mmCIF file of C-alpha atoms in Angstrom:
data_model
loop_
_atom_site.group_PDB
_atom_site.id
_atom_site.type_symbol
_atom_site.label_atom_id
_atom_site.label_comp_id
_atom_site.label_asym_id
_atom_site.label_seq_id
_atom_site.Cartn_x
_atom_site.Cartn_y
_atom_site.Cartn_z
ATOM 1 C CA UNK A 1 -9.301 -12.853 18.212
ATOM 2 C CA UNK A 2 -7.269 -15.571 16.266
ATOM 3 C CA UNK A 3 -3.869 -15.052 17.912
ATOM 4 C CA UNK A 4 -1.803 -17.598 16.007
ATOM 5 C CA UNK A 5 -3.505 -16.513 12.780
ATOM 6 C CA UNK A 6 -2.602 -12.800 13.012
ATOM 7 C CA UNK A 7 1.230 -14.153 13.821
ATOM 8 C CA UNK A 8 1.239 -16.543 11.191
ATOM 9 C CA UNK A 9 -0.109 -13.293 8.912
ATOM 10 C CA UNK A 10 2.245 -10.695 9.875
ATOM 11 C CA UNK A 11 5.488 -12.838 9.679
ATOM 12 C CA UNK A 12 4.418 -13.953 6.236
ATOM 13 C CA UNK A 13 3.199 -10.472 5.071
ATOM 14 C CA UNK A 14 6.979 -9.052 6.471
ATOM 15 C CA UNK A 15 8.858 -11.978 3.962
ATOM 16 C CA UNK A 16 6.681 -10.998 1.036
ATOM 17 C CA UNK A 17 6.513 -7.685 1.221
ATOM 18 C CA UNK A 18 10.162 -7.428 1.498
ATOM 19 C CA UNK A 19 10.694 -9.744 -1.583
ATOM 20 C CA UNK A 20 8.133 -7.406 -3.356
ATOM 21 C CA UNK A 21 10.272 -4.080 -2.617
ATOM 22 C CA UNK A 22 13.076 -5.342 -2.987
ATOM 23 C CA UNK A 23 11.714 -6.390 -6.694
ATOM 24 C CA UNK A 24 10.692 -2.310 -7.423
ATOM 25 C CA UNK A 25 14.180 -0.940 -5.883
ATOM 26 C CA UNK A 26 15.820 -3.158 -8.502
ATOM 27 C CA UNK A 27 13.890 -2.083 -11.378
ATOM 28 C CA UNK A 28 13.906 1.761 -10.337
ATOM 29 C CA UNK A 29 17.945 1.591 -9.552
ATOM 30 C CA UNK A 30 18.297 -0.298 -13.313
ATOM 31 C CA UNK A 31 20.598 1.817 -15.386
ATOM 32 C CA UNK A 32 18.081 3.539 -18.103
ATOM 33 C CA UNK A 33 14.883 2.823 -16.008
ATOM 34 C CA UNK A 34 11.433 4.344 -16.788
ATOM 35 C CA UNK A 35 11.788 5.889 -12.897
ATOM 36 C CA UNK A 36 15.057 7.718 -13.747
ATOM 37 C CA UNK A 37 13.190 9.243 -16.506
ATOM 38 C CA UNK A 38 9.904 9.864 -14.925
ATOM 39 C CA UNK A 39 10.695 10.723 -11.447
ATOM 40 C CA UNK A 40 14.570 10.861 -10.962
ATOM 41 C CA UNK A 41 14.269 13.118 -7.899
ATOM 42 C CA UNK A 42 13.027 9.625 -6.495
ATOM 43 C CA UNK A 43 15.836 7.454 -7.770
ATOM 44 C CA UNK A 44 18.340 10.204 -6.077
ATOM 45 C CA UNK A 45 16.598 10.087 -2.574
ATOM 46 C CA UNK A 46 16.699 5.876 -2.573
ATOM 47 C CA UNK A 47 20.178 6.320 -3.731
ATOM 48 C CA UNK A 48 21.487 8.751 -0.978
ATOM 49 C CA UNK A 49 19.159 5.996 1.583
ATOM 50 C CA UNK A 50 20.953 3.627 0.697
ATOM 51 C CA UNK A 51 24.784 5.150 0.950
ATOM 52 C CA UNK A 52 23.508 6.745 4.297
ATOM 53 C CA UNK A 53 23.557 3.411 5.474
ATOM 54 C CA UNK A 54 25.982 1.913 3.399
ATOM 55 C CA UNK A 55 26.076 -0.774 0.890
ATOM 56 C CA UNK A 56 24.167 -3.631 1.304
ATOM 57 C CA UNK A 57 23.330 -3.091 4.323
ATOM 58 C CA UNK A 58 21.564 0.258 3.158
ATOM 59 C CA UNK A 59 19.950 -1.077 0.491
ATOM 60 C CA UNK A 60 18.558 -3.975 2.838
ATOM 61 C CA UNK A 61 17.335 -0.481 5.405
ATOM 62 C CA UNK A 62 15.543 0.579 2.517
ATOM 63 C CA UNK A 63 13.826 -2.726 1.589
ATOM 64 C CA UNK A 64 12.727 -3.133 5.349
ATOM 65 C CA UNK A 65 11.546 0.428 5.807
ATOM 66 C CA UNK A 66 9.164 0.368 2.932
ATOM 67 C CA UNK A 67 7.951 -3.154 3.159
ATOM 68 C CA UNK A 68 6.883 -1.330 6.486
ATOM 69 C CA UNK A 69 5.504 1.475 5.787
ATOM 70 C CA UNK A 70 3.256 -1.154 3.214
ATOM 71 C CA UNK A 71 1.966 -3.405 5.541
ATOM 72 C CA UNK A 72 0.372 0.020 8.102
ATOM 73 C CA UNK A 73 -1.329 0.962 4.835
ATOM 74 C CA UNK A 74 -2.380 -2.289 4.244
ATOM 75 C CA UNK A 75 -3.894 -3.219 7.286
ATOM 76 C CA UNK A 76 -5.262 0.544 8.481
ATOM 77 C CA UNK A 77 -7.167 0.179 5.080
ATOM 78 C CA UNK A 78 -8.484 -3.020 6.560
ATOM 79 C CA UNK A 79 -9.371 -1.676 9.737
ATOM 80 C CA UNK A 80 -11.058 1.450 7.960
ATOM 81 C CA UNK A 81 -13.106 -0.281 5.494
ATOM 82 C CA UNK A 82 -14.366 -2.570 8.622
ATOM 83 C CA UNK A 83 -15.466 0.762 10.421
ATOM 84 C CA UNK A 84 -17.038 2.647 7.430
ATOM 85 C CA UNK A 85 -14.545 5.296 7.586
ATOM 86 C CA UNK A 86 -13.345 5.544 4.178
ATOM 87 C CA UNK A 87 -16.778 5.893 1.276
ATOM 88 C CA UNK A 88 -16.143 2.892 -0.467
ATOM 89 C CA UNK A 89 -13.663 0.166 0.978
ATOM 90 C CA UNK A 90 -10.474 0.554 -0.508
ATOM 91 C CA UNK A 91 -8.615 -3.198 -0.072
ATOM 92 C CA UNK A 92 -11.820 -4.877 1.181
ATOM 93 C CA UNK A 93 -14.548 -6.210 -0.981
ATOM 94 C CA UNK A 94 -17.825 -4.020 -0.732
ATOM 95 C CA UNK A 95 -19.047 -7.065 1.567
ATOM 96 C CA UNK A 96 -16.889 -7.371 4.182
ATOM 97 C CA UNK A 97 -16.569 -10.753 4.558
ATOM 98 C CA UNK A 98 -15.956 -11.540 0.869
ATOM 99 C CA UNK A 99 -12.676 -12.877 0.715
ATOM 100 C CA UNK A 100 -12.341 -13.372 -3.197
ATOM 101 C CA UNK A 101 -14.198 -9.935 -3.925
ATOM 102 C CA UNK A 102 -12.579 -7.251 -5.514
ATOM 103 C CA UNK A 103 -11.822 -4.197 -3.374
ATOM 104 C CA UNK A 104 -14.504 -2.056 -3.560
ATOM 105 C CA UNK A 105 -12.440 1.056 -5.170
ATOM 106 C CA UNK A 106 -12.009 -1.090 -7.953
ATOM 107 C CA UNK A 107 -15.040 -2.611 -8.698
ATOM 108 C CA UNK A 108 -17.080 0.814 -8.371
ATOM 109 C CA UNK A 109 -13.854 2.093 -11.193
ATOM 110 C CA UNK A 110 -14.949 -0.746 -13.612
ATOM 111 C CA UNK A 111 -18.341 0.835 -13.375
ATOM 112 C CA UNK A 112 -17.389 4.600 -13.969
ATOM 113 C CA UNK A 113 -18.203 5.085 -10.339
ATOM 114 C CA UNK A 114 -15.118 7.396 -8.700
ATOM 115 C CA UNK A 115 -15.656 8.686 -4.858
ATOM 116 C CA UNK A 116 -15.796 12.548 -5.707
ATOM 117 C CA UNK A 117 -13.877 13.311 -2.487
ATOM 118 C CA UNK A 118 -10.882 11.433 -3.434
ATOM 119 C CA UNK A 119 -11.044 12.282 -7.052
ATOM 120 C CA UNK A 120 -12.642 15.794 -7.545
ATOM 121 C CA UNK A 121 -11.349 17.606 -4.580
ATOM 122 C CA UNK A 122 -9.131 20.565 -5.112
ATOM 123 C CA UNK A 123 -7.290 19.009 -2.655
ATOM 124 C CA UNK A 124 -6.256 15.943 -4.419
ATOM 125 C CA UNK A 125 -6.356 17.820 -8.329
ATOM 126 C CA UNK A 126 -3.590 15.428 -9.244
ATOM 127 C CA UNK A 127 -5.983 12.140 -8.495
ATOM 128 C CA UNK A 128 -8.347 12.929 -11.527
ATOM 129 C CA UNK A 129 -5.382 12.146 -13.784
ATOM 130 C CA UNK A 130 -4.913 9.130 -12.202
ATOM 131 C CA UNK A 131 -8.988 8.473 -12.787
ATOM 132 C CA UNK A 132 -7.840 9.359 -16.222
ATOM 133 C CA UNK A 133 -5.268 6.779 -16.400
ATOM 134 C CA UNK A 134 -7.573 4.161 -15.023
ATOM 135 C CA UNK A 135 -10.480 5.098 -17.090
ATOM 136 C CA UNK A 136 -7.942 4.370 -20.376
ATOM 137 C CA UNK A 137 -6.207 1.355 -18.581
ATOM 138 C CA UNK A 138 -10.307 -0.319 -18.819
ATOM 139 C CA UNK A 139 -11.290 1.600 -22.332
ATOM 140 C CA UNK A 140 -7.822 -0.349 -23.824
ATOM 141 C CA UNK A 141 -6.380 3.045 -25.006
ATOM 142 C CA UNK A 142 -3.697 2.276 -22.744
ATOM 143 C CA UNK A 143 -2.111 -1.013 -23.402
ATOM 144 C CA UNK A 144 -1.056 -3.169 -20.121
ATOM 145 C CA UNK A 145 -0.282 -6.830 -19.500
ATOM 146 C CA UNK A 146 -1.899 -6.140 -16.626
ATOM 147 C CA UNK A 147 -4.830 -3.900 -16.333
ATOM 148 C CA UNK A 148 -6.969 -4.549 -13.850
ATOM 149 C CA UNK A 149 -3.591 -4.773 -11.491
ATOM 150 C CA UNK A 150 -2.412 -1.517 -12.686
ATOM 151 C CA UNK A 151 -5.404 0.265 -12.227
ATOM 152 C CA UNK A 152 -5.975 -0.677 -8.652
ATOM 153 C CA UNK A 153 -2.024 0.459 -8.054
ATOM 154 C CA UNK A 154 -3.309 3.545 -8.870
ATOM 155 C CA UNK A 155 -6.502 3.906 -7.025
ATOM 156 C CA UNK A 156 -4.481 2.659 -4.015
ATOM 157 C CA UNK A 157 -2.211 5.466 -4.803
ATOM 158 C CA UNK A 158 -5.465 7.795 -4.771
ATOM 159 C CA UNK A 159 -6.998 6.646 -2.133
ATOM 160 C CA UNK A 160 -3.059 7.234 0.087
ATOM 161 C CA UNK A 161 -3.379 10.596 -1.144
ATOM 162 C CA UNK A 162 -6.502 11.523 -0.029
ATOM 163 C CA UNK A 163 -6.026 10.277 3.343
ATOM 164 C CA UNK A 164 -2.628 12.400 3.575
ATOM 165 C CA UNK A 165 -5.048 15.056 4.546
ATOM 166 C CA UNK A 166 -6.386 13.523 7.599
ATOM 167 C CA UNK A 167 -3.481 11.090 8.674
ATOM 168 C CA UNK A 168 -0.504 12.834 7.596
ATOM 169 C CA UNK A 169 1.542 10.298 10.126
ATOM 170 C CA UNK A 170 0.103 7.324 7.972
ATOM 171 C CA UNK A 171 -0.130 8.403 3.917
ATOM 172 C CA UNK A 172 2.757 10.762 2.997
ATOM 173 C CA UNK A 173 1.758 13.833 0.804
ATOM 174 C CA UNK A 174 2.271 13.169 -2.994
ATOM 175 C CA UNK A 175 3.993 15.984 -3.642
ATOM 176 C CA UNK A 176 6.639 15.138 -0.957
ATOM 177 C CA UNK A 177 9.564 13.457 -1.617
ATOM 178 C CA UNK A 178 8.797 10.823 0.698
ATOM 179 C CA UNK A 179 5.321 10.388 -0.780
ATOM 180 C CA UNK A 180 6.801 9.828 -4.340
ATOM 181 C CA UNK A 181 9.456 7.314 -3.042
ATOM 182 C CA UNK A 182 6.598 5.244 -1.073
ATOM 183 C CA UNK A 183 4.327 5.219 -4.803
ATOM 184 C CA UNK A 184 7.843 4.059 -6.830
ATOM 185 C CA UNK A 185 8.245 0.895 -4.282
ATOM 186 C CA UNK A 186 4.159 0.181 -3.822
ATOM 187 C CA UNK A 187 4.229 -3.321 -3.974
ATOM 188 C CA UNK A 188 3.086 -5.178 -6.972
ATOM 189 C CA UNK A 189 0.454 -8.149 -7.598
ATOM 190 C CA UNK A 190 -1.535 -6.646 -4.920
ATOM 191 C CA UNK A 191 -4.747 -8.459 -6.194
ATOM 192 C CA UNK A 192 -2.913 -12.144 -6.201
ATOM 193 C CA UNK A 193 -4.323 -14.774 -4.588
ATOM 194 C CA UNK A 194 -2.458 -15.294 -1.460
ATOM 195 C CA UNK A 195 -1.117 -11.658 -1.791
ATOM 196 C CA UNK A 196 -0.862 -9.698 1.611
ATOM 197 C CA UNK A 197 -3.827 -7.326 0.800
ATOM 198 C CA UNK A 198 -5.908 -10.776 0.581
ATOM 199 C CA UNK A 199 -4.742 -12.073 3.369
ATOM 200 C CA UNK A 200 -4.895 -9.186 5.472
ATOM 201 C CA UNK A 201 -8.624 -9.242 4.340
ATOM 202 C CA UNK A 202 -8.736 -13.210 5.454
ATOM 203 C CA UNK A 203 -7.369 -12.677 8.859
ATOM 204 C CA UNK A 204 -8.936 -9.126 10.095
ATOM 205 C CA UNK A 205 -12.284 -10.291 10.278
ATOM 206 C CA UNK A 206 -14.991 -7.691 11.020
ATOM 207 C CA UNK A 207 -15.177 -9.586 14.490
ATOM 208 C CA UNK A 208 -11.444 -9.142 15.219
ATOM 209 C CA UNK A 209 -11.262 -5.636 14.091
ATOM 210 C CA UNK A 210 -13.742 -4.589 17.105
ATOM 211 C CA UNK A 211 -10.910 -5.148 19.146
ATOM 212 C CA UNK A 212 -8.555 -2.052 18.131
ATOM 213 C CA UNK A 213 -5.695 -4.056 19.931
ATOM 214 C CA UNK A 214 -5.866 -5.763 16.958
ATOM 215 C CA UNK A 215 -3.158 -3.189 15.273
ATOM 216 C CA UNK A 216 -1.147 -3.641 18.125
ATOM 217 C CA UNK A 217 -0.378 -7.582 18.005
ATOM 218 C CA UNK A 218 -0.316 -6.881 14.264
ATOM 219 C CA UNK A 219 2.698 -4.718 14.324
ATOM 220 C CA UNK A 220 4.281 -6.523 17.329
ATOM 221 C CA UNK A 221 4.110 -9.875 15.235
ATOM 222 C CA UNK A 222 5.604 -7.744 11.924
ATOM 223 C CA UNK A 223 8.824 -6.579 13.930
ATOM 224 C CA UNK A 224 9.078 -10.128 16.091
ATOM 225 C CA UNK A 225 12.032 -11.629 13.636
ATOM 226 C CA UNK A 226 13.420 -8.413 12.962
ATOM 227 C CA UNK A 227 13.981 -8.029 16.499
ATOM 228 C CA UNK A 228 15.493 -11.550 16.884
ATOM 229 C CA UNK A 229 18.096 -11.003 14.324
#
């Protein structure tokens, strides 16, 4: 296991996820934002966060918190797709080691191809309108400067809510409160080059993820300059 690589990883997935947060609380708190309109339950709970805490320095709680709660999906995706746990990998390319691949959710979507556990269970009825979504984001009867981008968002999204089921401690129920806040702050430019969801694909090689101390130096690197300041 590269040491100095997953270090190097998790300090530089903490700084961008944070900037990337802190980018979707800004646009959500906007006076007249499309979240205050669509989900203002949401908007209310970040607000309350953030005088809990006061200030600045609650806003900045918030910002770390969910930049957090980010980088576990991010990586337990990883370390999923590596072990065959989830149908069709969900941030890793359908061959593992790809690095440049798309992630296999989204390159089965741009086929028609939709896991019917995640998307046709009566467990997760609210995911086929998300297929729905995606399936117009790709026909161009929903316009986006983004497309591709926004239609993995929401097969991410999918794929979180599925998993609620099994890992309740990991992917928040959608119909929580909670599990609406973590979709409004999902980071953005997910399928960058360079983004954290690439690199966490880089650095937790099939090899490394044998080792499920792997997780462990992960999240100890994540919290390391948190816990010097």
């Amino acid at each position: 296991m590269n040491i100095s690589a997953l270090q190097s990883f998790a300090s530089d997935a903490r700084r961008r996820l944070m900037g990337a947060v802190s980018a979707k609380l800004d646009a959500a708190l906007a006076r007249g934002s499309s979240a205050r309109a669509d989900i203002p339950s949401a908007v209310e709970r970040l607000e309350q966060e953030i005088r809990e805490y006061g200030g600045e320095q609650g806003r900045q709680h918030v910002v770390e918190r969910y930049a957090y709660r980010w980088f576990n999906r991010i990586i337990a995706f990883r370390y999923m797709d590596v072990h065959g746990f989830t149908a069709v990998p969900v941030v890793s390319a359908v061959e593992l080691t790809d690095v440049n691949g798309l992630p296999g959710v989204l390159a089965a979507a741009k086929r028609g191809e939709y896991d019917e556990e995640v998307f046709g269970g009566s467990s997760t009825m609210g995911n086929a309108k998300l297929r729905d979504t995606v399936e117009a984001l790709f026909n161009g009867s929903l316009q986006s400067d983004d497309p591709q981008g926004q239609a993995y968002g929401l097969l991410l999204q999918a794929e979180c809510r599925y998993w609620s089921r099994f890992m309740p401690f990991m992917f928040e129920q959608v119909d929580s409160m909670q599990g609406k806040v973590d979709e409004l702050l999902m980071p953005a430019d997910l399928l960058a080059e360079g983004s954290v969801l690439r690199q966490a694909v880089v650095t937790m090689t099939p090899d490394d993820c044998e080792d499920v101390e792997i997780i462990g130096w992960l999240y100890q690197f994540y919290i390391a300059e948190r816990k010097t300041e």
